[in-house]
PDB file of C-alpha atoms in Angstrom:
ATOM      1  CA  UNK A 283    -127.037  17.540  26.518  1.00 53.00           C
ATOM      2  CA  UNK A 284    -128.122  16.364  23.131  1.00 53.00           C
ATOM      3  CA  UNK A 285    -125.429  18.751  21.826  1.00 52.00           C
ATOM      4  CA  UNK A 286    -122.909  17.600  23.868  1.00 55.00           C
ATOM      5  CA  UNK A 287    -123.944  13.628  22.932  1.00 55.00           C
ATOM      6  CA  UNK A 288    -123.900  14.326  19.216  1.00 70.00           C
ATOM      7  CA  UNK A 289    -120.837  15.848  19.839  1.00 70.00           C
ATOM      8  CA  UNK A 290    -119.120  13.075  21.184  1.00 70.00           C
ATOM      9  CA  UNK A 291    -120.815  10.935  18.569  1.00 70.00           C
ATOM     10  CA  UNK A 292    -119.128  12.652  15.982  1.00 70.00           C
ATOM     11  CA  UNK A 293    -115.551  12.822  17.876  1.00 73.00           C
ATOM     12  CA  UNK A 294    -116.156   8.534  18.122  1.00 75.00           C
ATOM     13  CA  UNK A 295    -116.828   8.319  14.471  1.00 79.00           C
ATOM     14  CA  UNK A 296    -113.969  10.579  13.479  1.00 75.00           C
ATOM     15  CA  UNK A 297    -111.644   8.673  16.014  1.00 78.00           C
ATOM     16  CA  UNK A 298    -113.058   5.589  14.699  1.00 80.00           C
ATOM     17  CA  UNK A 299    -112.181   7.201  11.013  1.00 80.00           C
ATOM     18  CA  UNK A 300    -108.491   7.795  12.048  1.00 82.00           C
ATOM     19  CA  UNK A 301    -107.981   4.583  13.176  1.00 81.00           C
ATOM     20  CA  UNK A 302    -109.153   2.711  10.132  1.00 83.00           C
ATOM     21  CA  UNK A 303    -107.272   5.020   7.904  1.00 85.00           C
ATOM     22  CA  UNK A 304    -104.602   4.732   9.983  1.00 86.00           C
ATOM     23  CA  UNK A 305    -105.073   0.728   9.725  1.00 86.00           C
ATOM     24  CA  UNK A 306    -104.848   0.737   5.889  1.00 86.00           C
ATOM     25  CA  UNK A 307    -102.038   2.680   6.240  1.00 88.00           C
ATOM     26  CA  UNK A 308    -100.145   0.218   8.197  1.00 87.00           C
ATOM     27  CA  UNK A 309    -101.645  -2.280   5.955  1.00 87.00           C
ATOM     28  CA  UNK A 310    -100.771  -0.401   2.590  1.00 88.00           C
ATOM     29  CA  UNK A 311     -96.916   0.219   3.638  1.00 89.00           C
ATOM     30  CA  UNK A 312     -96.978  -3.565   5.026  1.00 90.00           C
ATOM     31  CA  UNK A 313     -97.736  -4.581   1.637  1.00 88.00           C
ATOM     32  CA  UNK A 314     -95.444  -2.447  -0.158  1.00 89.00           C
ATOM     33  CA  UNK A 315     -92.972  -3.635   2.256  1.00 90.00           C
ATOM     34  CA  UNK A 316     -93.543  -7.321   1.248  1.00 90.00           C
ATOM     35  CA  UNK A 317     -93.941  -6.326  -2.765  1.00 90.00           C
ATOM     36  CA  UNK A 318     -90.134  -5.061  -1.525  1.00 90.00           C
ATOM     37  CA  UNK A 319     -89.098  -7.607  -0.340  1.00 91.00           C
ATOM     38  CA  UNK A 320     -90.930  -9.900  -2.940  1.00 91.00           C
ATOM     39  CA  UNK A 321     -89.199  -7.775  -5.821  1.00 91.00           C
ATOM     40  CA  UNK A 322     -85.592  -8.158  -4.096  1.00 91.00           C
ATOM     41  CA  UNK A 323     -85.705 -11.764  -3.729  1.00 91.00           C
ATOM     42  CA  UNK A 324     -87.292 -12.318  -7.326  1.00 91.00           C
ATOM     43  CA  UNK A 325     -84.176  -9.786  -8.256  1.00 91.00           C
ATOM     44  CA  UNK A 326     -81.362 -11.771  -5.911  1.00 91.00           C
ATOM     45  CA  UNK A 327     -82.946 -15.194  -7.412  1.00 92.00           C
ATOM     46  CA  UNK A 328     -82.502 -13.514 -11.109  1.00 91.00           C
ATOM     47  CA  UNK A 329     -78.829 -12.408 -10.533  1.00 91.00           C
ATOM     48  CA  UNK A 330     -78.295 -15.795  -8.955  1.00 92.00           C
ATOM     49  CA  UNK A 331     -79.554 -17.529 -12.079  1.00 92.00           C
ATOM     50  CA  UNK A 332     -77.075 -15.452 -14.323  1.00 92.00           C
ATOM     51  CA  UNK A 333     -74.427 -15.903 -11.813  1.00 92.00           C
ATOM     52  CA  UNK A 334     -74.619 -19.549 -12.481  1.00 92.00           C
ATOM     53  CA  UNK A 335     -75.379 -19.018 -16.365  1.00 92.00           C
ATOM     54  CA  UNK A 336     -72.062 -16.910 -16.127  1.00 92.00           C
ATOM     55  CA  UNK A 337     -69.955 -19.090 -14.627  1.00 92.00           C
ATOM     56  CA  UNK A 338     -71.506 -22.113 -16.652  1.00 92.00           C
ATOM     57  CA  UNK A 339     -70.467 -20.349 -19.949  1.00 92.00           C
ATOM     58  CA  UNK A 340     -67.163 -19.466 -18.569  1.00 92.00           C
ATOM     59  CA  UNK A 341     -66.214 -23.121 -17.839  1.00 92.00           C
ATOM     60  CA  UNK A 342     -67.725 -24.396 -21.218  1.00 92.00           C
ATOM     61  CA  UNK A 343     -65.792 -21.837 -22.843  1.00 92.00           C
ATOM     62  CA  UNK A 344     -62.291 -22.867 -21.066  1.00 92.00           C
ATOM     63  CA  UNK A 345     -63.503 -26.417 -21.954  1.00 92.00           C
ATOM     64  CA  UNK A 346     -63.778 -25.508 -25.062  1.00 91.00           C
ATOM     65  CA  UNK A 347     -60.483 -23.741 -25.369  1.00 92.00           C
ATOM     66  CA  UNK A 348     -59.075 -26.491 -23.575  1.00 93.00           C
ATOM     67  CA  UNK A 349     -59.916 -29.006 -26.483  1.00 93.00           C
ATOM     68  CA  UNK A 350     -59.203 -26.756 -29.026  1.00 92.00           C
ATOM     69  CA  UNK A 351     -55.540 -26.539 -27.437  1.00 92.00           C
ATOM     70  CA  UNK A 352     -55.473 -30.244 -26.920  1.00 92.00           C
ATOM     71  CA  UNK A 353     -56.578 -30.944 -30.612  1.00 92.00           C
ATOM     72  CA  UNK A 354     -54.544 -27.922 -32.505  1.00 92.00           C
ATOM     73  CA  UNK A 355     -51.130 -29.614 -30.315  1.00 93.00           C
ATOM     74  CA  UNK A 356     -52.709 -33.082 -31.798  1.00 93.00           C
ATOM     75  CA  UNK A 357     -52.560 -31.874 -35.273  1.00 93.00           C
ATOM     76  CA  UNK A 358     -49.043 -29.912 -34.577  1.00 93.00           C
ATOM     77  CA  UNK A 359     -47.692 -33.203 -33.453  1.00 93.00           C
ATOM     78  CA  UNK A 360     -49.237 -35.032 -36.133  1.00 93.00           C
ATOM     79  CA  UNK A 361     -48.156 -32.553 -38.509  1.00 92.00           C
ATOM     80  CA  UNK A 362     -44.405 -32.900 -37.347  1.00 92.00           C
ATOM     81  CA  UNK A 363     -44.467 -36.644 -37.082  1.00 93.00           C
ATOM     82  CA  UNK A 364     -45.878 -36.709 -40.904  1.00 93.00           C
ATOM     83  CA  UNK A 365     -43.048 -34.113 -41.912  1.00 92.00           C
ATOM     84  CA  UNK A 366     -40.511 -35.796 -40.180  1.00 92.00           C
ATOM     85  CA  UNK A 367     -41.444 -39.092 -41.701  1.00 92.00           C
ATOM     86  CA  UNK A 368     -41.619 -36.838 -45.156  1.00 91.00           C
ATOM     87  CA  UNK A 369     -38.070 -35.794 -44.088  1.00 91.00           C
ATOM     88  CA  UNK A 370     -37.139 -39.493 -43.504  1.00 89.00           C
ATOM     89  CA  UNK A 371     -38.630 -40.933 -46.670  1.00 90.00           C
ATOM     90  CA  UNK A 372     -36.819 -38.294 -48.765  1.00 89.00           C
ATOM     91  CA  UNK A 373     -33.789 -38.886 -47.441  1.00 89.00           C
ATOM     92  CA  UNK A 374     -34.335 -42.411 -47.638  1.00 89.00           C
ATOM     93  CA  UNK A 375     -35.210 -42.308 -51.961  1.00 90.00           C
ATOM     94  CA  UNK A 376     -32.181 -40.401 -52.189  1.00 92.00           C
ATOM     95  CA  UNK A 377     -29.787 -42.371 -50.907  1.00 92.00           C
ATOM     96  CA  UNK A 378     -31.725 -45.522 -52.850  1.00 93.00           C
ATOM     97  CA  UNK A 379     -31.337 -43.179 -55.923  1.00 93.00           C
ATOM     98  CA  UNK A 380     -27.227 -42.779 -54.856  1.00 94.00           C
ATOM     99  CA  UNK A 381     -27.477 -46.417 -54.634  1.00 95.00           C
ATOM    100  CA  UNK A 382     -28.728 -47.452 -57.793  1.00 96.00           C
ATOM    101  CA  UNK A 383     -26.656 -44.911 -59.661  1.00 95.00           C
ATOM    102  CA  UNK A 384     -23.300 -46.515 -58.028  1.00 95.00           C
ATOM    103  CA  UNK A 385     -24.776 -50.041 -58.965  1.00 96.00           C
ATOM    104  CA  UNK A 386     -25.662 -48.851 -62.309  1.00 95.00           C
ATOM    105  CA  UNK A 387     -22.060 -47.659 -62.783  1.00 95.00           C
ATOM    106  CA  UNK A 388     -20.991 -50.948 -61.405  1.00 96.00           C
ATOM    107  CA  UNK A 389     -22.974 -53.008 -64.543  1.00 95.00           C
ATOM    108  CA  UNK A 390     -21.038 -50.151 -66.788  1.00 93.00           C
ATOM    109  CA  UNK A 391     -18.147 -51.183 -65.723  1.00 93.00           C
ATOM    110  CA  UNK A 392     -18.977 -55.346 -66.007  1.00 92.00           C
ATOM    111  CA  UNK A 393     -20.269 -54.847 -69.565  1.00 91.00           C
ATOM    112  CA  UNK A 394     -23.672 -54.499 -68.242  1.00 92.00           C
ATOM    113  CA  UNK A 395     -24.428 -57.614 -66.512  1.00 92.00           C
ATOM    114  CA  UNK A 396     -22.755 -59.096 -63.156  1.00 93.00           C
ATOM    115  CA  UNK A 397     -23.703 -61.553 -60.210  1.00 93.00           C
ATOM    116  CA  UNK A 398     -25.664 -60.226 -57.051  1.00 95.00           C
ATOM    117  CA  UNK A 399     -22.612 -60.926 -54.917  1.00 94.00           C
ATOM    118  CA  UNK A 400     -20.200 -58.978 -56.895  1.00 94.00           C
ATOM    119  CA  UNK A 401     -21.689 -56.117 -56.966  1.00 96.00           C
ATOM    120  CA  UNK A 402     -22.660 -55.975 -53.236  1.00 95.00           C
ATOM    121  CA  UNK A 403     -19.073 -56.929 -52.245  1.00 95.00           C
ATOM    122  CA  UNK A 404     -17.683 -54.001 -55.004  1.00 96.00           C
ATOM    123  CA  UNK A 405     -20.008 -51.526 -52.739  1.00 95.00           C
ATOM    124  CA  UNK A 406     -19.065 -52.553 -49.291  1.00 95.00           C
ATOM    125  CA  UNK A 407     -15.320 -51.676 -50.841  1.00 95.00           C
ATOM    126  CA  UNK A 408     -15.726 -48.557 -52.352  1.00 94.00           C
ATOM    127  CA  UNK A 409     -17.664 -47.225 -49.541  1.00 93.00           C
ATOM    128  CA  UNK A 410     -17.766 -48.796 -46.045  1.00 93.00           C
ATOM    129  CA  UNK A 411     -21.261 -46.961 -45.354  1.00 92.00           C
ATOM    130  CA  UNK A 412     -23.117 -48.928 -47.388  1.00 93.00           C
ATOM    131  CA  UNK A 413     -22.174 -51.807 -44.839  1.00 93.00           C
ATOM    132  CA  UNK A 414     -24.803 -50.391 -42.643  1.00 92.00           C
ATOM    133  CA  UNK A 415     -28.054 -50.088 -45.450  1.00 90.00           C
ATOM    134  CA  UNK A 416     -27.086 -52.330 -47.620  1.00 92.00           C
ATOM    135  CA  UNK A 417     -25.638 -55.408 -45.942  1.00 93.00           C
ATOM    136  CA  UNK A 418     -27.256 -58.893 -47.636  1.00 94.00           C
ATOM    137  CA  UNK A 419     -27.745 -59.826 -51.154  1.00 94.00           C
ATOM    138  CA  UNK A 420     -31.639 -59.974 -50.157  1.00 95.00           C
ATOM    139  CA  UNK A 421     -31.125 -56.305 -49.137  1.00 95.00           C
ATOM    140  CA  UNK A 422     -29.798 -55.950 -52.779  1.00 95.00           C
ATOM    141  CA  UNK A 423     -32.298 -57.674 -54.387  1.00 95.00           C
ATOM    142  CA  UNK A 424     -35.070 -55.560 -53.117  1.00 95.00           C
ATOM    143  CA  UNK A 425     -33.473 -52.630 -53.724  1.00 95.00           C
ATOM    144  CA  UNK A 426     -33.140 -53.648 -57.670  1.00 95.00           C
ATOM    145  CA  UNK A 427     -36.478 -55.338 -57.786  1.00 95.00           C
ATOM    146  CA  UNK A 428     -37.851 -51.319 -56.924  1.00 94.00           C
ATOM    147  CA  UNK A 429     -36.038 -49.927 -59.916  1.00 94.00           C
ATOM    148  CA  UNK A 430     -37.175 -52.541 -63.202  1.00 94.00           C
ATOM    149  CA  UNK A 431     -36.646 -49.882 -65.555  1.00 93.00           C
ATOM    150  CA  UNK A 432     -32.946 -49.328 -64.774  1.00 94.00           C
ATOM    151  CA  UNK A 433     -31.819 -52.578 -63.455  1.00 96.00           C
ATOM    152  CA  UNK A 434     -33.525 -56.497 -64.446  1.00 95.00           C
ATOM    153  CA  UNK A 435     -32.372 -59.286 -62.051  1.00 94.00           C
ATOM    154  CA  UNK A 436     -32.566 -62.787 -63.400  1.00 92.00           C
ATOM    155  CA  UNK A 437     -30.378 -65.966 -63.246  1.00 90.00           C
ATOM    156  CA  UNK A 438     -27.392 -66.723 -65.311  1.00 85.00           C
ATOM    157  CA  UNK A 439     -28.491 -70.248 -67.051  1.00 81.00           C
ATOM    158  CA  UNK A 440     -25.363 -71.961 -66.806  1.00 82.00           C
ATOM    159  CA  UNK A 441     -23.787 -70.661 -63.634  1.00 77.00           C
ATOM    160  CA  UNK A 442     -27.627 -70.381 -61.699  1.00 80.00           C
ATOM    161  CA  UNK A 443     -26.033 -66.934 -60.127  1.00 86.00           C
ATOM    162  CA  UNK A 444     -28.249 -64.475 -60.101  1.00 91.00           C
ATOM    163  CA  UNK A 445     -27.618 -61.305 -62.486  1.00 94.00           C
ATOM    164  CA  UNK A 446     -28.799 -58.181 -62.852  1.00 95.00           C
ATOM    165  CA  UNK A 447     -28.910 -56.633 -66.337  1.00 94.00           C
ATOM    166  CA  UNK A 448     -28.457 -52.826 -66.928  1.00 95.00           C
ATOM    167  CA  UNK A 449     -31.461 -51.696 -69.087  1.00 94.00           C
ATOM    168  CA  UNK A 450     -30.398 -47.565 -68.991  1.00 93.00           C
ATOM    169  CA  UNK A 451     -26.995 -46.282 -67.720  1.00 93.00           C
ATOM    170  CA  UNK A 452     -27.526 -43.190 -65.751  1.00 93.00           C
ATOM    171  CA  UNK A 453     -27.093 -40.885 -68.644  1.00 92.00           C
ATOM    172  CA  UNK A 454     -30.127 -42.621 -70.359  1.00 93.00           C
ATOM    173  CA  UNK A 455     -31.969 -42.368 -67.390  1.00 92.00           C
ATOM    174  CA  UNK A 456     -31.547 -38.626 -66.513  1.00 92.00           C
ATOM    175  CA  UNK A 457     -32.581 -38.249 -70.134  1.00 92.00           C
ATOM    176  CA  UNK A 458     -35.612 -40.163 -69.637  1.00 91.00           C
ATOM    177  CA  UNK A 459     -36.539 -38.268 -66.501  1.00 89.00           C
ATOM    178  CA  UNK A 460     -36.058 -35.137 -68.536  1.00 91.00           C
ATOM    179  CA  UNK A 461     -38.165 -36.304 -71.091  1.00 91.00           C
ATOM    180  CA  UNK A 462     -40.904 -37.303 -68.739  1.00 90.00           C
ATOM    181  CA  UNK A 463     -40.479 -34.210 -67.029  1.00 89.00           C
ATOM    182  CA  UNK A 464     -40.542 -32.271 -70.440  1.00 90.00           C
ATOM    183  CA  UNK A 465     -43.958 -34.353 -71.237  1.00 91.00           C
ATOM    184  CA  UNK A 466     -45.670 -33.575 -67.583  1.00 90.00           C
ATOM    185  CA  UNK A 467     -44.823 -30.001 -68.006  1.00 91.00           C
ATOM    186  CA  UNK A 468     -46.524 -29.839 -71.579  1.00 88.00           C
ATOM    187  CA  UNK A 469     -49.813 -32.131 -70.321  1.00 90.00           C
ATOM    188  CA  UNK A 470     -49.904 -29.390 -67.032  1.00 89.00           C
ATOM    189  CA  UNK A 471     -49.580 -26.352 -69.755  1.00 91.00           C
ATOM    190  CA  UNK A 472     -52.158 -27.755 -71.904  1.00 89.00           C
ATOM    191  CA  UNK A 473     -54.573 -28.509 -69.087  1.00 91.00           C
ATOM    192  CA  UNK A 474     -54.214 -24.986 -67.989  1.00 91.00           C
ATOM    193  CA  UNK A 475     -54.318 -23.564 -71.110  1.00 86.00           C
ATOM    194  CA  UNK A 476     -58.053 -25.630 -71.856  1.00 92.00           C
ATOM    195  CA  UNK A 477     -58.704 -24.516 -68.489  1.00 91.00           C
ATOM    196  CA  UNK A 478     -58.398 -20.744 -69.166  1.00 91.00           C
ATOM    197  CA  UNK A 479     -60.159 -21.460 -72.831  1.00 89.00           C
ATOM    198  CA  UNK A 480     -63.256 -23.010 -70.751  1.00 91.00           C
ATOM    199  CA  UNK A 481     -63.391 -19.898 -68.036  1.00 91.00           C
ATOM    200  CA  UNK A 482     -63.352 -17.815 -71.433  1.00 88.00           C
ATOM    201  CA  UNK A 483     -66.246 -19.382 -72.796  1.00 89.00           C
ATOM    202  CA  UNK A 484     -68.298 -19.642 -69.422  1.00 90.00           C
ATOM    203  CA  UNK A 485     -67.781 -15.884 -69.256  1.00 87.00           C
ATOM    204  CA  UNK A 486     -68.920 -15.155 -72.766  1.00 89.00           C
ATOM    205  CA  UNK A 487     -71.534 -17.155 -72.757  1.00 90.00           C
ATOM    206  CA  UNK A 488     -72.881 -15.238 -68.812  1.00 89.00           C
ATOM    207  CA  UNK A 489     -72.170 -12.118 -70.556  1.00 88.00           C
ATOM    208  CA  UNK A 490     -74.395 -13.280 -73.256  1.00 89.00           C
ATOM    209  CA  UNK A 491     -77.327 -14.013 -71.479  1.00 87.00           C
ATOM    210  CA  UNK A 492     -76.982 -10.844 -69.167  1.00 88.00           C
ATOM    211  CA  UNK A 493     -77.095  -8.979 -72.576  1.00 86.00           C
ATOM    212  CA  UNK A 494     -80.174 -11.064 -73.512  1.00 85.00           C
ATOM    213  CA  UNK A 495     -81.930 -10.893 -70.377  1.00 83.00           C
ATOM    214  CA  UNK A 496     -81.302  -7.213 -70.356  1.00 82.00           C
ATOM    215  CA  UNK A 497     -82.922  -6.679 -74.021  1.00 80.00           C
ATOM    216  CA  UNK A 498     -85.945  -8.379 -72.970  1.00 83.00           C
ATOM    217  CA  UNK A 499     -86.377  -6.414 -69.790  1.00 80.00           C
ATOM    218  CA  UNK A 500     -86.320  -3.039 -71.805  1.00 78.00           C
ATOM    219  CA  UNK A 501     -88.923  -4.648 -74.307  1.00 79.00           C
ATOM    220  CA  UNK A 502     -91.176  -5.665 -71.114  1.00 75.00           C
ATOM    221  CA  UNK A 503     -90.586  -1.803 -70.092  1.00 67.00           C
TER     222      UNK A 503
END
């Protein structure tokens, strides 16, 4: 009998062995399981948080595209606008410069000197255009008062009209304009020229102290 009772003893404690292993067990895969889970939700949060980073960088960068469109067709519109008025200004000197040469050629023709009047009613006949830029004396005036070393306005003392004086005909003044054009081109050579003769003398003078700096290093040595 006392066989038999340590027998069954032993087959409680074992049973009562299985079942705690069997426990931890349960309890060891449960907590794997939640470490699982854990681990996928700390992984679903992380992809969520790039997800959003993504897409966050996406729409600053198609922001940022977006102004860099809006500004580079600023600056092309800008650009044309400025060329266009460029265009417009050119075109507009030239036809001053056409007008002052005809004017000038008028005064040739009037032993230099002749009343505003005149001389806007001899351009409206030789060329109906000029109707439409040049159409009033004051339009006249201006346009002579911008060009003082071709053309002086004044007032003829004892008629009170007022004159304008040719200073250069346009042969003197396309001289002149070469000549100034002659001188500009010599001051631009001569700046360039003491330009070079200063890049000479820098690069002597590096070369110089490379050489120097080189001697004294194989002294040190």
């Amino acid at each position: 009998d006392s066989f038999a009772g340590s027998r069954e003893a032993q087959a409680a404690k074992d049973a009562e062995a299985a079942a705690l292993r069997q426990r931890q067990e349960q309890e060891e895969l449960l907590r794997q399981q939640q470490q699982q889970q854990q681990q996928l939700q700390l992984q679903q949060q992380q992809a969520e948080e790039e997800e959003k980073k993504r897409w966050a960088a996406m729409q600053a960068k198609q922001q940022a595209e977006m102004q860099a469109a809006a500004v580079a067709q600023q600056e092309a519109q800008q650009a044309a606008l400025q060329r266009q008025q460029e265009q417009l200004k050119a075109q507009q000197n030239q036809v001053e410069l056409v007008l002052i040469e005809r004017i000038s050629n008028i005064l040739e023709n009037s032993w230099g000197r002749s009343d505003l009047n005149s001389i806007l009613s001899t351009l409206h006949a030789n060329d109906s255009r000029v109707i439409a830029i040049l159409s009033t004396v004051e339009a006249l005036r201006a346009l002579v008062a911008r060009h003082p070393q071709r053309i002086q306005l004044g007032r003829d003392p004892t008629m009170g009209a007022e004159m304008a004086a040719l200073r250069l005909t346009n042969s003197q003044w396309q001289a002149h304009q070469a000549q100034v054009a002659a001188q500009q081109q010599a001051q631009a050579q001569a700046k360039m020229a003491q330009e070079q003769e200063l890049q000479r003398r820098r690069a002597l003078q590096e070369e110089q102290a490379r050489r120097e700096a080189a001697a004294q290093r194989e002294q040190q040595e």
